[in-house]
Amino acid sequence: MKTFPNLKQLAVSLLLAASCALVTLPLHAIHTGRNLSKSELGLPANDPQKLENPITVTYLKSKLRKSGPKLVLTPALEREVKRKIKSDPLVANYYEGVKLNAEQILSEPVLERVMIGRRLLSTSREMLYRVNMLGMTYRLEKDKRFLTKLNEELVAVCRFSDWNPSHYLDVAEMATAVALAIDWVGSDLPKSTVDMAKTALIEKGINPSWEGRHGWINGTNNWNQVCNGGMIAASIMIADRDPELAAKTISRALDGIPHSMEEYGPDGVYPEGSTYWGYGTAFSVLTSAMLESAFGTDFGIADYPAFKESAAFRYLSIAPSGWYYNFADCGDKHGTAGDIVLAWFGTKTGNPLYIEKENFSQSPASMGKLNRIGGAGLVWLAQFEPKQEAALPLAWKGDGSNPIVIYRGQQQGPNAYYFGGKGGRATISHGNMDAGSFIWELNGVRWVIDPGNQPYNELEITGFNLWGNCQECERWTLLTKNNYGHSTLTVNDALHINNGFAPLVAFDDRAKPQSTFDLTPVFGDNIKKAHRKFIKPDDRSIVVEDHLEINENTQSITWQLMTQADVEIVPGGAILRQDGKSVKLENISHPQLMVSVVSLDPAPLELDRQMEGLKRLEIRIPAWTIQGDSDVIRVQLSGN
């Protein structure tokens, strides 16, 4: 039997059929590649800072490197890679991992055009992975086994009927793979394979991008970075055959890319979360490297405002437990093979903090399957020259379209203090109704959690409308997406306002850091004012203060905390226990109100993410108990 955490969620579920008739705006990158415009978000519609764009046919003919390799790799860079493999144990060890991955690919069946739901993406990504491992290993070893396998894979994917242009990420990743393959090993491939590959890049890769309308061209999310990057890679490799098509495609991409790069501003936060940073940013750094090697310049990508600062966001979003601060549609845990995308920023800045030395130094067998651009990544890893390590602040804020704050403790390590809190709005790309939410770790336990993401296709194949973002849309029935599944405030048991934006309005990074988000817009007319303040008194506790002013529409206010810990209700609060450890929740402002526990295991809906031991702690405050139309909720979490 399905259960609902409150009447509002039940009401939303009953409205699902009606929602089908509503006009919805596409929310997410994975859906159409179109994010909401600034005007739709109520933000100033300023044009982003442009990249240099001198691309013409004449420019291509005079500036594009004539001989290969020219995508990421050049003859000089190849010599440097070989030198570093001999002289730098870390580079040598990572290369052993690349070789081991290449060896394992040799026994894999040749790729086929297998769709998963409406996507060919898994096949395109596997092809990009195979090209990176096989191509780089062949260049450095000249072992014909890797060339033969790569030739088989190239012929197979170029014979596909198409690369699924209805979902252009699939095309872009496949085009990147094919372009890298013929650049890195084309001189040793059969001429027929290279000719077939260039024809496929034109007919299956680039031409469909000029047919119809594509929101990703000037979009503000990861689709822009991936798709424009893929079109640049393809265009460079077919420029000798069709310079006009190549020039206009690269020029279009250089005009479009700033719309996504602007989203890193002003402080480096990637609005879609850390795993999507790993996706979109991977293609931005790959694009930068390809342009640099092909033209001698990346036209301003690497130095785009706040782009290099995003490395701090990535580094800080990885908690001591190895889990991400997993807001938005972010995955749960950081990989352990070595972050090859973050390493690019290490090379560009000289900051050793961005080179995951321990992960890159583990045994190659322990690394497992490497990042699908790991072959290219070997090139920039080999270019790293350390400078003085620049430490990151213990209290950090990232403003922008999805603002966050992160607090860390003085001591680092797996048991260290870690806190993340946020504002933002639900209708950003891959956004959720999570404004005001927070996560908290101490002693190796994530006491306050974000329910994270769940597989898209498993939802889509049921007919679930995951990507509509109207106020009544189906997306908001899921605990991973709505405010009932996040550690925030809920007013009148209602969903947050989908397009309400909660800005970061104050930040103090002194000895006892504190930050304030204005949550008022996410409650619409249900409350006059709601400011949430996060205060870190010391390395053992966090205080959450909610400063509230109610109005005639306010009926109730619910303070929420999501956890998987065992909970014991005690006078004035609760004790949370997990993994033999405990923390105390103290209701400092309203000790007379008992904390209640709502079990979410199983979760309310069959399609919800099912999480063992998931529960929501609540402190419910009826509006009629608030005197003088204002109140402060003050709750402290503290460990031993």
Coordinates of C-alpha atoms in Angstrom, one line a residue, residues 22-581:
L22 CA -0.4 21.8 -18.5
V23 CA 2.2 23.6 -20.5
T24 CA 5.6 22.7 -19.0
L25 CA 9.1 24.1 -19.6
P26 CA 11.9 21.6 -20.1
L27 CA 13.9 21.5 -17.0
H28 CA 17.0 19.3 -17.5
A29 CA 20.0 18.9 -19.7
I30 CA 19.2 15.2 -20.1
H31 CA 15.8 16.0 -21.6
T32 CA 16.3 18.5 -24.4
G33 CA 19.6 20.3 -23.7
R34 CA 17.6 23.5 -23.0
N35 CA 17.8 25.2 -19.6
L36 CA 15.5 28.0 -18.6
S37 CA 16.4 31.4 -19.9
K38 CA 17.5 34.2 -17.6
S39 CA 14.3 36.0 -18.3
E40 CA 12.3 32.9 -17.4
L41 CA 14.3 32.8 -14.1
G42 CA 13.8 36.5 -13.4
L43 CA 17.5 37.2 -13.8
P44 CA 19.1 40.0 -15.8
A45 CA 19.5 38.9 -19.4
N46 CA 23.0 40.1 -19.9
D47 CA 25.1 38.5 -22.7
P48 CA 27.9 36.3 -21.3
Q49 CA 31.5 37.3 -21.8
K50 CA 32.5 36.1 -25.3
L51 CA 35.4 33.9 -26.4
E52 CA 37.7 35.0 -29.1
N53 CA 36.3 33.8 -32.4
P54 CA 38.4 34.5 -35.5
I55 CA 37.2 31.3 -37.2
T56 CA 36.8 31.5 -41.0
V57 CA 37.8 29.2 -43.8
T58 CA 40.9 31.4 -44.3
Y59 CA 41.8 31.1 -40.6
L60 CA 41.4 27.3 -40.7
K61 CA 43.6 27.0 -43.7
S62 CA 46.4 29.2 -42.1
K63 CA 46.2 28.3 -38.4
L64 CA 45.0 24.7 -38.1
R65 CA 47.9 22.3 -37.5
K66 CA 48.4 20.4 -40.8
S67 CA 49.7 17.1 -39.5
G68 CA 48.6 14.9 -36.7
P69 CA 48.2 14.3 -33.9
K70 CA 46.5 17.5 -33.2
L71 CA 43.7 16.7 -30.8
V72 CA 45.0 17.1 -27.2
L73 CA 48.2 15.4 -28.4
T74 CA 50.9 16.9 -30.5
P75 CA 54.4 15.5 -31.4
A76 CA 56.0 17.6 -28.7
L77 CA 53.4 16.7 -26.1
E78 CA 53.8 13.0 -27.0
R79 CA 57.5 13.3 -26.4
E80 CA 56.8 14.9 -23.0
V81 CA 54.4 12.0 -22.1
K82 CA 57.1 9.5 -22.9
R83 CA 59.7 11.4 -20.9
K84 CA 57.4 11.6 -17.9
I85 CA 56.5 8.0 -18.0
K86 CA 60.2 7.3 -17.5
S87 CA 60.9 9.9 -14.9
D88 CA 57.6 10.5 -13.0
P89 CA 56.3 7.4 -11.0
L90 CA 52.8 8.9 -10.7
V91 CA 52.5 9.4 -14.5
A92 CA 54.1 6.0 -15.1
N93 CA 51.6 4.3 -12.8
Y94 CA 48.6 6.0 -14.3
Y95 CA 49.8 4.9 -17.7
E96 CA 50.0 1.3 -16.5
G97 CA 46.3 1.7 -15.6
V98 CA 45.6 2.9 -19.1
K99 CA 47.4 0.0 -20.6
L100 CA 45.6 -2.5 -18.3
N101 CA 42.3 -1.0 -19.4
A102 CA 43.3 -1.3 -23.0
E103 CA 44.2 -5.0 -22.5
Q104 CA 40.9 -5.7 -21.0
I105 CA 39.0 -4.1 -23.9
L106 CA 40.7 -6.5 -26.3
S107 CA 38.5 -9.3 -25.1
E108 CA 35.2 -7.3 -25.3
P109 CA 32.8 -7.8 -28.1
V110 CA 32.6 -5.1 -30.8
L111 CA 30.1 -2.4 -29.9
E112 CA 26.6 -2.6 -31.4
R113 CA 23.9 0.0 -31.7
V114 CA 22.0 -0.8 -28.5
M115 CA 19.5 1.7 -27.3
I116 CA 18.6 2.0 -23.6
G117 CA 15.2 3.7 -23.6
R118 CA 15.6 6.7 -25.8
R119 CA 19.4 6.9 -25.5
L120 CA 22.4 5.5 -27.3
L121 CA 24.5 7.3 -24.7
S122 CA 26.0 4.2 -23.0
T123 CA 27.3 3.0 -26.3
S124 CA 28.8 6.4 -27.3
R125 CA 30.4 6.7 -23.9
E126 CA 31.9 3.2 -24.1
M127 CA 33.3 4.0 -27.6
L128 CA 34.9 7.2 -26.2
Y129 CA 36.4 5.1 -23.4
R130 CA 37.7 2.5 -25.7
V131 CA 39.3 5.0 -28.1
N132 CA 41.0 6.7 -25.1
M133 CA 42.5 3.5 -23.8
L134 CA 43.3 1.7 -27.0
G135 CA 44.4 4.9 -28.9
M136 CA 46.8 6.2 -26.3
T137 CA 48.2 2.7 -25.6
Y138 CA 48.8 2.1 -29.3
R139 CA 50.5 5.4 -29.8
L140 CA 52.9 4.7 -27.0
E141 CA 53.4 1.0 -27.5
K142 CA 52.8 0.4 -31.2
D143 CA 51.3 -3.0 -30.4
K144 CA 49.1 -3.9 -33.4
R145 CA 46.6 -5.7 -31.3
F146 CA 45.3 -2.3 -30.0
L147 CA 45.2 -0.9 -33.6
T148 CA 43.3 -3.9 -34.9
K149 CA 40.7 -3.6 -32.2
L150 CA 40.3 0.1 -32.6
N151 CA 39.8 -0.3 -36.3
E152 CA 37.1 -2.9 -35.7
E153 CA 35.3 -0.6 -33.3
L154 CA 35.5 2.4 -35.7
V155 CA 34.1 0.5 -38.6
A156 CA 31.3 -0.8 -36.5
V157 CA 30.1 2.6 -35.1
C158 CA 30.5 4.3 -38.4
R159 CA 28.2 1.7 -39.9
F160 CA 25.4 2.5 -37.4
S161 CA 22.3 3.9 -39.1
D162 CA 22.8 7.0 -37.1
W163 CA 24.2 8.2 -33.7
N164 CA 20.8 9.0 -32.3
P165 CA 20.4 12.8 -33.0
S166 CA 17.1 12.9 -31.1
H167 CA 19.4 12.9 -28.0
Y168 CA 22.4 14.9 -29.1
L169 CA 24.7 14.0 -26.2
D170 CA 24.9 10.5 -27.9
V171 CA 26.0 12.1 -31.2
A172 CA 28.5 14.4 -29.4
E173 CA 30.3 11.7 -27.4
M174 CA 30.4 9.4 -30.4
A175 CA 31.8 12.2 -32.7
T176 CA 34.4 13.0 -30.1
A177 CA 35.4 9.3 -30.0
V178 CA 35.7 8.9 -33.7
A179 CA 37.6 12.2 -34.1
L180 CA 40.1 11.3 -31.5
A181 CA 40.6 7.8 -33.0
I182 CA 41.4 9.0 -36.5
D183 CA 43.6 11.8 -35.2
W184 CA 45.6 9.6 -32.8
V185 CA 46.0 6.5 -35.0
G186 CA 44.6 7.4 -38.4
S187 CA 48.0 7.3 -40.1
D188 CA 48.2 3.6 -39.3
L189 CA 44.6 2.7 -40.1
P190 CA 43.3 1.5 -43.4
K191 CA 42.5 4.5 -45.6
S192 CA 39.0 3.1 -46.1
T193 CA 38.4 3.3 -42.4
V194 CA 39.6 6.9 -42.2
D195 CA 37.4 7.8 -45.1
M196 CA 34.4 6.1 -43.6
A197 CA 35.0 7.8 -40.3
K198 CA 35.2 11.3 -41.8
T199 CA 32.0 10.6 -43.8
A200 CA 30.3 9.5 -40.6
L201 CA 31.6 12.6 -38.7
I202 CA 30.0 14.8 -41.4
E203 CA 26.8 12.9 -42.0
K204 CA 26.0 11.4 -38.6
G205 CA 27.8 14.0 -36.4
I206 CA 27.9 17.5 -37.8
N207 CA 25.1 17.7 -40.4
P208 CA 22.3 16.8 -38.0
S209 CA 23.3 19.7 -35.8
W210 CA 22.4 22.1 -38.6
E211 CA 19.0 20.5 -39.0
G212 CA 16.1 21.8 -36.9
R213 CA 16.5 23.7 -33.6
H214 CA 18.9 22.6 -30.9
G215 CA 18.7 24.2 -27.5
W216 CA 22.1 23.0 -26.5
I217 CA 23.9 25.4 -28.9
N218 CA 23.3 28.4 -26.6
G219 CA 22.1 26.4 -23.6
T220 CA 23.4 27.0 -20.1
N221 CA 24.0 23.4 -18.9
N222 CA 26.2 20.4 -19.6
W223 CA 24.6 19.7 -23.0
N224 CA 26.2 22.9 -24.3
Q225 CA 29.7 21.8 -23.2
V226 CA 29.4 18.2 -24.4
C227 CA 27.7 18.9 -27.7
N228 CA 29.7 21.9 -28.8
G229 CA 32.9 20.2 -27.8
G230 CA 32.0 17.1 -29.8
M231 CA 31.2 19.3 -32.9
I232 CA 34.5 21.0 -32.5
A233 CA 36.4 17.7 -32.4
A234 CA 34.6 16.4 -35.5
S235 CA 35.0 19.7 -37.4
I236 CA 38.8 19.8 -36.9
M237 CA 39.1 16.3 -38.3
I238 CA 37.0 17.0 -41.4
A239 CA 38.3 20.4 -42.2
D240 CA 40.5 19.0 -45.0
R241 CA 37.4 17.6 -46.7
D242 CA 34.9 20.4 -46.0
P243 CA 36.5 23.5 -44.6
E244 CA 33.3 25.6 -45.0
L245 CA 31.3 23.2 -42.8
A246 CA 34.1 22.9 -40.3
A247 CA 34.6 26.7 -40.0
K248 CA 31.0 27.6 -39.5
T249 CA 30.5 24.7 -37.0
I250 CA 33.6 25.7 -34.9
S251 CA 32.5 29.4 -35.1
R252 CA 29.0 28.5 -33.9
A253 CA 30.5 26.5 -31.0
L254 CA 32.8 29.3 -29.9
D255 CA 29.8 31.7 -29.9
G256 CA 27.7 29.2 -27.9
I257 CA 30.1 27.9 -25.3
P258 CA 30.1 31.1 -23.1
H259 CA 26.4 30.6 -22.3
S260 CA 27.4 27.5 -20.3
M261 CA 30.7 28.8 -19.0
E262 CA 29.0 31.8 -17.5
E263 CA 27.2 29.4 -15.1
Y264 CA 30.4 28.8 -13.1
G265 CA 30.3 32.4 -12.0
P266 CA 30.9 34.2 -9.8
D267 CA 32.7 31.6 -7.5
G268 CA 33.0 28.4 -9.4
V269 CA 29.9 26.5 -8.3
Y270 CA 28.5 24.1 -10.9
P271 CA 24.7 24.5 -10.5
E272 CA 23.9 20.9 -11.5
G273 CA 26.1 19.4 -8.7
S274 CA 29.5 17.8 -8.5
T275 CA 29.0 14.7 -10.7
Y276 CA 27.6 17.0 -13.5
W277 CA 30.7 19.2 -12.9
G278 CA 32.6 16.0 -13.7
Y279 CA 30.6 15.6 -17.0
G280 CA 30.3 19.1 -18.3
T281 CA 33.7 20.3 -17.2
A282 CA 35.3 17.2 -18.6
F283 CA 34.2 18.3 -22.1
S284 CA 35.2 21.9 -21.5
V285 CA 38.8 20.9 -20.5
L286 CA 38.9 18.4 -23.4
T287 CA 37.7 21.1 -25.8
S288 CA 40.3 23.5 -24.4
A289 CA 43.0 20.9 -24.8
M290 CA 41.9 20.1 -28.4
L291 CA 41.8 23.7 -29.5
E292 CA 45.1 24.5 -27.9
S293 CA 46.8 21.6 -29.7
A294 CA 45.1 22.2 -33.0
F295 CA 45.3 26.0 -33.2
G296 CA 47.8 27.0 -30.5
T297 CA 45.0 28.7 -28.5
D298 CA 41.8 27.7 -26.8
F299 CA 40.3 31.1 -27.5
G300 CA 39.8 31.9 -23.9
I301 CA 38.1 28.8 -22.4
A302 CA 40.7 28.0 -19.7
D303 CA 40.8 31.6 -18.5
Y304 CA 37.0 32.1 -18.6
P305 CA 35.9 33.9 -15.4
A306 CA 35.4 31.5 -12.4
F307 CA 36.2 28.4 -14.5
K308 CA 39.5 27.6 -12.8
E309 CA 37.9 28.5 -9.5
S310 CA 35.5 25.6 -10.1
A311 CA 38.3 23.3 -9.1
A312 CA 37.8 24.5 -5.6
F313 CA 34.1 23.7 -5.8
R314 CA 34.9 20.2 -7.0
Y315 CA 37.6 19.6 -4.4
L316 CA 35.4 20.9 -1.5
S317 CA 32.3 19.0 -2.7
I318 CA 34.0 15.7 -1.8
A319 CA 33.3 15.1 1.9
P320 CA 35.7 13.2 4.2
S321 CA 33.6 10.1 3.9
G322 CA 34.2 10.0 0.1
W323 CA 30.5 11.0 -0.5
Y324 CA 29.7 14.1 -2.5
Y325 CA 27.8 17.0 -1.1
N326 CA 25.2 15.5 -3.4
F327 CA 22.7 18.3 -4.0
A328 CA 20.8 18.5 -7.3
D329 CA 20.9 15.3 -9.5
C330 CA 24.3 14.4 -8.1
G331 CA 25.6 10.9 -7.6
D332 CA 26.5 9.6 -4.2
K333 CA 30.2 8.9 -4.1
H334 CA 33.4 10.2 -5.7
G335 CA 35.5 7.7 -7.7
T336 CA 38.8 6.4 -6.4
A337 CA 40.7 6.0 -9.7
G338 CA 42.1 9.5 -9.6
D339 CA 40.1 12.6 -10.8
I340 CA 41.7 13.2 -14.2
V341 CA 39.4 16.2 -14.9
L342 CA 40.5 17.9 -11.7
A343 CA 44.1 17.1 -12.6
W344 CA 43.7 19.4 -15.6
F345 CA 43.2 22.2 -13.2
G346 CA 46.2 21.1 -11.3
T347 CA 48.3 21.4 -14.4
K348 CA 46.8 24.8 -15.3
T349 CA 47.3 26.2 -11.8
G350 CA 50.3 24.2 -10.5
N351 CA 48.3 23.5 -7.3
P352 CA 49.2 19.9 -6.1
L353 CA 45.9 19.9 -4.2
Y354 CA 44.1 19.1 -7.4
I355 CA 46.3 16.1 -8.2
E356 CA 44.9 13.1 -6.3
K357 CA 48.3 11.6 -5.6
E358 CA 47.1 8.7 -3.5
N359 CA 44.5 7.6 -6.0
F360 CA 46.8 8.0 -9.0
S361 CA 49.5 6.0 -7.1
Q362 CA 47.5 3.0 -6.2
S363 CA 48.1 -0.3 -8.1
P364 CA 46.7 -0.2 -11.6
A365 CA 44.5 -3.2 -10.9
S366 CA 42.9 -1.2 -8.0
M367 CA 42.0 1.7 -10.3
G368 CA 39.4 -0.3 -12.1
K369 CA 37.8 1.2 -15.2
L370 CA 39.3 4.6 -15.8
N371 CA 37.5 7.8 -16.9
R372 CA 36.5 7.7 -20.5
I373 CA 38.8 10.6 -21.4
G374 CA 41.6 9.1 -19.4
G375 CA 43.9 8.7 -22.4
A376 CA 43.7 12.4 -23.1
G377 CA 44.0 13.0 -19.4
L378 CA 47.4 11.3 -19.4
V379 CA 48.6 14.1 -21.6
W380 CA 47.8 16.9 -19.2
L381 CA 48.8 14.8 -16.2
A382 CA 52.2 14.6 -17.7
Q383 CA 52.4 18.4 -18.0
F384 CA 51.9 19.0 -14.3
E385 CA 54.6 21.0 -12.7
P386 CA 53.9 21.6 -9.0
K387 CA 54.0 25.1 -7.5
Q388 CA 53.2 25.9 -3.9
E389 CA 50.0 24.3 -2.7
A390 CA 47.2 26.9 -2.2
A391 CA 45.1 25.7 0.7
L392 CA 41.3 26.2 0.5
P393 CA 39.3 28.1 3.2
L394 CA 37.6 26.1 5.9
A395 CA 34.4 28.2 5.3
W396 CA 33.7 28.6 1.6
K397 CA 30.8 30.1 -0.2
G398 CA 29.8 29.7 -3.9
D399 CA 27.3 32.2 -5.1
G400 CA 25.4 32.1 -8.4
S401 CA 22.2 30.4 -9.7
N402 CA 22.5 27.6 -7.1
P403 CA 24.4 29.1 -4.2
I404 CA 26.0 26.9 -1.6
V405 CA 28.2 27.1 1.5
I406 CA 30.6 24.5 2.8
Y407 CA 32.2 24.4 6.3
R408 CA 35.1 22.1 7.3
G409 CA 36.9 21.4 10.5
Q410 CA 40.5 22.2 11.4
Q411 CA 41.4 18.6 11.3
Q412 CA 41.1 16.7 8.1
G413 CA 40.7 12.9 7.4
P414 CA 37.8 10.4 7.2
N415 CA 36.4 11.5 10.6
A416 CA 36.5 15.2 10.0
Y417 CA 33.7 17.8 10.3
Y418 CA 31.9 18.6 7.1
F419 CA 28.8 20.7 6.4
G420 CA 27.1 21.8 3.2
G421 CA 24.0 24.1 2.9
K422 CA 22.3 25.7 0.0
G423 CA 19.7 28.0 -1.5
G424 CA 18.8 28.2 -5.2
R425 CA 15.7 27.2 -7.1
A426 CA 14.1 24.0 -8.3
T427 CA 13.8 24.9 -11.9
I428 CA 17.5 25.1 -12.7
S429 CA 19.0 22.3 -14.7
H430 CA 18.8 19.1 -12.7
G431 CA 17.4 21.1 -9.7
N432 CA 15.3 20.0 -6.8
M433 CA 13.0 21.6 -4.3
D434 CA 16.0 21.7 -1.9
A435 CA 16.5 25.3 -1.1
G436 CA 17.4 25.6 2.6
S437 CA 18.6 22.0 2.8
F438 CA 21.8 20.8 4.3
I439 CA 24.0 17.8 4.9
W440 CA 26.3 17.2 7.9
E441 CA 29.1 14.7 8.6
L442 CA 31.0 14.0 11.8
N443 CA 33.2 11.1 12.9
G444 CA 32.9 9.3 9.6
V445 CA 29.1 9.3 9.6
R446 CA 26.8 11.4 7.4
W447 CA 24.1 12.2 10.0
V448 CA 22.1 14.5 7.8
I449 CA 21.7 13.3 4.2
D450 CA 20.4 14.4 0.8
P451 CA 18.5 11.5 -0.8
G452 CA 20.5 12.1 -4.0
N453 CA 19.6 11.0 -7.5
Q454 CA 18.0 7.9 -9.0
P455 CA 18.4 6.3 -12.5
Y456 CA 16.6 8.2 -15.2
N457 CA 15.7 5.4 -17.5
E458 CA 14.1 3.3 -14.7
L459 CA 11.6 6.2 -14.2
E460 CA 11.2 7.1 -17.9
I461 CA 10.2 3.6 -19.1
T462 CA 7.2 3.7 -16.8
G463 CA 6.0 6.8 -18.5
F464 CA 6.9 9.0 -15.6
N465 CA 7.4 12.6 -16.6
L466 CA 10.7 13.2 -14.9
W467 CA 11.6 16.4 -16.8
G468 CA 8.6 18.6 -16.6
N469 CA 9.0 21.4 -14.1
C470 CA 5.7 23.1 -13.7
Q471 CA 4.4 23.5 -10.1
E472 CA 2.1 20.5 -10.4
C473 CA 4.4 18.4 -12.5
E474 CA 5.1 14.7 -11.7
R475 CA 8.8 15.3 -10.9
W476 CA 7.9 16.8 -7.6
T477 CA 6.2 13.7 -6.3
L478 CA 9.5 12.0 -5.8
L479 CA 11.3 12.3 -2.4
T480 CA 14.6 12.9 -4.2
K481 CA 13.1 15.9 -6.0
N482 CA 10.6 17.6 -3.6
N483 CA 11.1 19.4 -0.3
Y484 CA 9.6 16.5 1.7
G485 CA 12.8 14.6 1.1
H486 CA 15.2 17.3 2.1
S487 CA 16.4 18.8 5.4
T488 CA 14.7 22.2 4.9
L489 CA 11.5 24.0 6.0
T490 CA 8.0 23.2 4.7
V491 CA 5.2 25.7 5.2
N492 CA 1.5 24.6 5.2
D493 CA 2.6 21.1 4.2
A494 CA 3.0 22.5 0.7
L495 CA 5.5 22.0 -2.1
H496 CA 8.1 24.7 -2.5
I497 CA 7.4 27.2 -5.2
N498 CA 9.2 25.7 -8.2
N499 CA 10.6 28.9 -9.5
G500 CA 11.2 30.7 -6.2
F501 CA 14.9 31.6 -5.8
A502 CA 16.5 31.5 -2.4
P503 CA 19.6 33.7 -2.5
L504 CA 22.6 33.7 -0.2
V505 CA 22.2 37.1 1.6
A506 CA 25.0 36.9 4.2
F507 CA 28.3 35.1 4.7
D508 CA 30.9 35.4 7.4
D509 CA 33.9 33.2 7.3
R510 CA 35.5 34.2 10.6
A511 CA 36.2 31.8 13.5
K512 CA 32.6 30.8 13.9
P513 CA 31.3 30.9 10.3
Q514 CA 27.7 31.7 9.5
S515 CA 25.7 32.2 6.4
T516 CA 22.1 33.2 5.7
F517 CA 19.8 32.2 2.8
D518 CA 16.5 34.0 2.2
L519 CA 14.0 31.2 1.7
T520 CA 11.0 33.6 1.5
P521 CA 10.5 33.2 -2.3
V522 CA 10.2 29.4 -2.2
F523 CA 7.1 29.7 0.1
G524 CA 5.1 32.1 -2.1
D525 CA 2.2 33.8 -0.2
N526 CA 2.3 31.3 2.6
I527 CA 4.7 33.3 4.8
K528 CA 5.9 36.9 5.0
K529 CA 9.6 36.1 5.7
A530 CA 11.9 33.1 6.2
H531 CA 15.6 33.4 6.6
R532 CA 17.7 30.4 7.4
K533 CA 21.0 30.8 9.1
F534 CA 23.7 28.1 9.4
I535 CA 26.2 28.7 12.2
K536 CA 29.3 26.6 13.0
P537 CA 30.1 27.2 16.7
D538 CA 33.0 24.7 16.7
D539 CA 34.3 21.5 15.0
R540 CA 31.7 19.3 16.7
S541 CA 28.4 21.1 16.1
I542 CA 26.1 23.0 13.7
V543 CA 23.3 25.4 14.6
V544 CA 20.4 26.0 12.2
E545 CA 18.4 29.2 12.9
D546 CA 15.2 30.0 11.1
H547 CA 14.0 33.6 11.5
L548 CA 10.3 33.7 10.5
E549 CA 7.5 36.2 10.0
I550 CA 4.1 34.7 9.4
N551 CA 1.1 36.2 7.7
E552 CA -2.6 35.4 7.4
N553 CA -1.9 32.5 5.1
T554 CA 0.5 30.7 7.4
Q555 CA -1.0 27.6 9.0
S556 CA 2.0 25.5 10.0
I557 CA 5.8 25.4 9.8
T558 CA 7.6 22.1 9.7
W559 CA 11.3 21.9 10.4
Q560 CA 12.8 18.7 8.7
L561 CA 15.9 16.6 8.9
M562 CA 16.6 13.6 6.7
T563 CA 18.7 10.8 8.2
Q564 CA 19.4 7.1 8.1
A565 CA 20.5 6.9 11.7
D566 CA 18.6 5.2 14.5
V567 CA 16.6 7.8 16.4
E568 CA 15.7 8.0 20.1
I569 CA 13.4 10.8 21.1
V570 CA 14.4 12.5 24.3
P571 CA 13.1 15.6 26.2
G572 CA 14.0 18.6 24.1
G573 CA 15.3 16.7 21.1
A574 CA 16.6 13.4 20.0
I575 CA 19.7 11.2 19.9
L576 CA 20.9 9.8 16.6
R577 CA 23.0 6.7 16.5
Q578 CA 24.8 5.0 13.6
D579 CA 27.9 2.8 13.3
G580 CA 28.4 2.8 17.0
K581 CA 28.5 6.6 17.2

